[in-house]
PDB file of C-alpha atoms in Angstrom:
ATOM      1  CA  MET N   1     -30.107 -20.185   5.359  1.00  0.00           C
ATOM      2  CA  ALA N   2     -28.009 -18.955   8.308  1.00  0.00           C
ATOM      3  CA  LYS N   3     -27.949 -22.441   9.872  1.00  0.00           C
ATOM      4  CA  GLN N   4     -26.650 -23.922   6.640  1.00  0.00           C
ATOM      5  CA  ASP N   5     -23.777 -21.390   6.544  1.00  0.00           C
ATOM      6  CA  PHE N   6     -22.744 -22.365  10.079  1.00  0.00           C
ATOM      7  CA  THR N   7     -22.760 -26.071   9.313  1.00  0.00           C
ATOM      8  CA  THR N   8     -20.573 -25.446   6.290  1.00  0.00           C
ATOM      9  CA  LEU N   9     -18.124 -23.478   8.407  1.00  0.00           C
ATOM     10  CA  ILE N  10     -18.109 -26.173  11.075  1.00  0.00           C
ATOM     11  CA  GLY N  11     -17.455 -28.823   8.428  1.00  0.00           C
ATOM     12  CA  LYS N  12     -14.538 -26.817   7.030  1.00  0.00           C
ATOM     13  CA  ALA N  13     -13.109 -26.303  10.514  1.00  0.00           C
ATOM     14  CA  LYS N  14     -13.226 -30.047  11.203  1.00  0.00           C
ATOM     15  CA  GLU N  15     -11.467 -30.823   7.904  1.00  0.00           C
ATOM     16  CA  ASN N  16      -8.515 -28.548   8.690  1.00  0.00           C
ATOM     17  CA  GLN N  17      -6.080 -29.984  11.185  1.00  0.00           C
ATOM     18  CA  ILE N  18      -4.885 -27.568  13.825  1.00  0.00           C
ATOM     19  CA  LYS N  19      -1.132 -27.366  13.937  1.00  0.00           C
ATOM     20  CA  THR N  20       0.114 -26.760  17.436  1.00  0.00           C
ATOM     21  CA  PRO N  21       3.113 -24.458  17.517  1.00  0.00           C
ATOM     22  CA  VAL N  22       6.402 -26.026  18.527  1.00  0.00           C
ATOM     23  CA  GLN N  23       8.481 -24.000  20.934  1.00  0.00           C
ATOM     24  CA  LYS N  24      12.186 -23.779  20.179  1.00  0.00           C
ATOM     25  CA  VAL N  25      14.358 -24.806  23.117  1.00  0.00           C
ATOM     26  CA  VAL N  26      17.491 -22.725  23.549  1.00  0.00           C
ATOM     27  CA  PRO N  27      20.070 -23.589  26.202  1.00  0.00           C
ATOM     28  CA  ILE N  28      20.814 -20.980  28.818  1.00  0.00           C
ATOM     29  CA  LYS N  29      24.162 -19.329  28.272  1.00  0.00           C
ATOM     30  CA  GLU N  30      26.702 -19.454  31.063  1.00  0.00           C
ATOM     31  CA  LYS N  31      26.930 -16.300  33.086  1.00  0.00           C
ATOM     32  CA  LYS N  32      30.387 -14.830  32.893  1.00  0.00           C
ATOM     33  CA  ASN N  33      32.072 -13.026  35.714  1.00  0.00           C
ATOM     34  CA  GLU N  34      32.688  -9.869  33.688  1.00  0.00           C
ATOM     35  CA  VAL N  35      31.814  -6.214  34.045  1.00  0.00           C
ATOM     36  CA  LEU N  36      31.613  -3.479  31.456  1.00  0.00           C
ATOM     37  CA  PHE N  37      34.508  -1.023  31.557  1.00  0.00           C
ATOM     38  CA  SER N  38      34.801   2.059  29.336  1.00  0.00           C
ATOM     39  CA  LEU N  39      37.756   4.317  28.816  1.00  0.00           C
ATOM     40  CA  HIS N  40      38.946   7.028  26.478  1.00  0.00           C
ATOM     41  CA  ILE N  41      41.975   6.343  24.286  1.00  0.00           C
ATOM     42  CA  PRO N  42      43.371   8.284  21.335  1.00  0.00           C
ATOM     43  CA  ALA N  43      41.587   7.506  18.059  1.00  0.00           C
ATOM     44  CA  GLU N  44      44.833   6.555  16.281  1.00  0.00           C
ATOM     45  CA  ARG N  45      45.725   4.074  19.039  1.00  0.00           C
ATOM     46  CA  LEU N  46      42.286   2.448  18.778  1.00  0.00           C
ATOM     47  CA  LYS N  47      42.658   2.230  15.006  1.00  0.00           C
ATOM     48  CA  ALA N  48      46.056   0.568  15.410  1.00  0.00           C
ATOM     49  CA  LEU N  49      44.634  -1.902  17.954  1.00  0.00           C
ATOM     50  CA  LYS N  50      41.797  -2.806  15.592  1.00  0.00           C
ATOM     51  CA  ILE N  51      44.288  -3.463  12.803  1.00  0.00           C
ATOM     52  CA  ILE N  52      46.431  -5.647  15.077  1.00  0.00           C
ATOM     53  CA  SER N  53      43.408  -7.631  16.244  1.00  0.00           C
ATOM     54  CA  ALA N  54      42.295  -8.170  12.639  1.00  0.00           C
ATOM     55  CA  GLU N  55      45.779  -9.329  11.631  1.00  0.00           C
ATOM     56  CA  LYS N  56      45.914 -11.771  14.549  1.00  0.00           C
ATOM     57  CA  ASN N  57      42.322 -12.850  13.858  1.00  0.00           C
ATOM     58  CA  ILE N  58      41.201 -12.237  17.461  1.00  0.00           C
ATOM     59  CA  SER N  59      38.667  -9.869  18.920  1.00  0.00           C
ATOM     60  CA  LEU N  60      39.697  -6.466  20.210  1.00  0.00           C
ATOM     61  CA  LYS N  61      38.433  -7.523  23.637  1.00  0.00           C
ATOM     62  CA  ASN N  62      40.674 -10.595  23.687  1.00  0.00           C
ATOM     63  CA  LEU N  63      43.662  -8.587  22.452  1.00  0.00           C
ATOM     64  CA  ILE N  64      43.315  -6.015  25.224  1.00  0.00           C
ATOM     65  CA  ASN N  65      42.636  -8.633  27.914  1.00  0.00           C
ATOM     66  CA  SER N  66      45.670 -10.688  26.899  1.00  0.00           C
ATOM     67  CA  ALA N  67      47.861  -7.556  26.939  1.00  0.00           C
ATOM     68  CA  ILE N  68      46.633  -6.708  30.445  1.00  0.00           C
ATOM     69  CA  ASP N  69      47.250 -10.292  31.580  1.00  0.00           C
ATOM     70  CA  GLU N  70      50.793 -10.308  30.158  1.00  0.00           C
ATOM     71  CA  LYS N  71      51.680  -6.936  31.636  1.00  0.00           C
ATOM     72  CA  TYR N  72      50.139  -7.125  35.113  1.00  0.00           C
ATOM     73  CA  PHE N  73      49.179 -10.700  35.963  1.00  0.00           C
ATOM     74  CA  LYS N  74      52.202 -12.849  35.028  1.00  0.00           C
TER      75      LYS N  74
END
């Protein structure tokens, strides 16, 4: 009886096709020449900067970087 159970299992295993998993290929992101920089600013000034960046539809990071560029690197 045990042999018959194994042959049934083997038959079922042969009927089912094994699906090999497909690996998703993701391109490597470019490494940016940036470093993390933290600073303390007054809460009201940060709130105002967030509002300005939302109105201009740009990120806070881009807003601050463009202000630094305009002030010190032009």
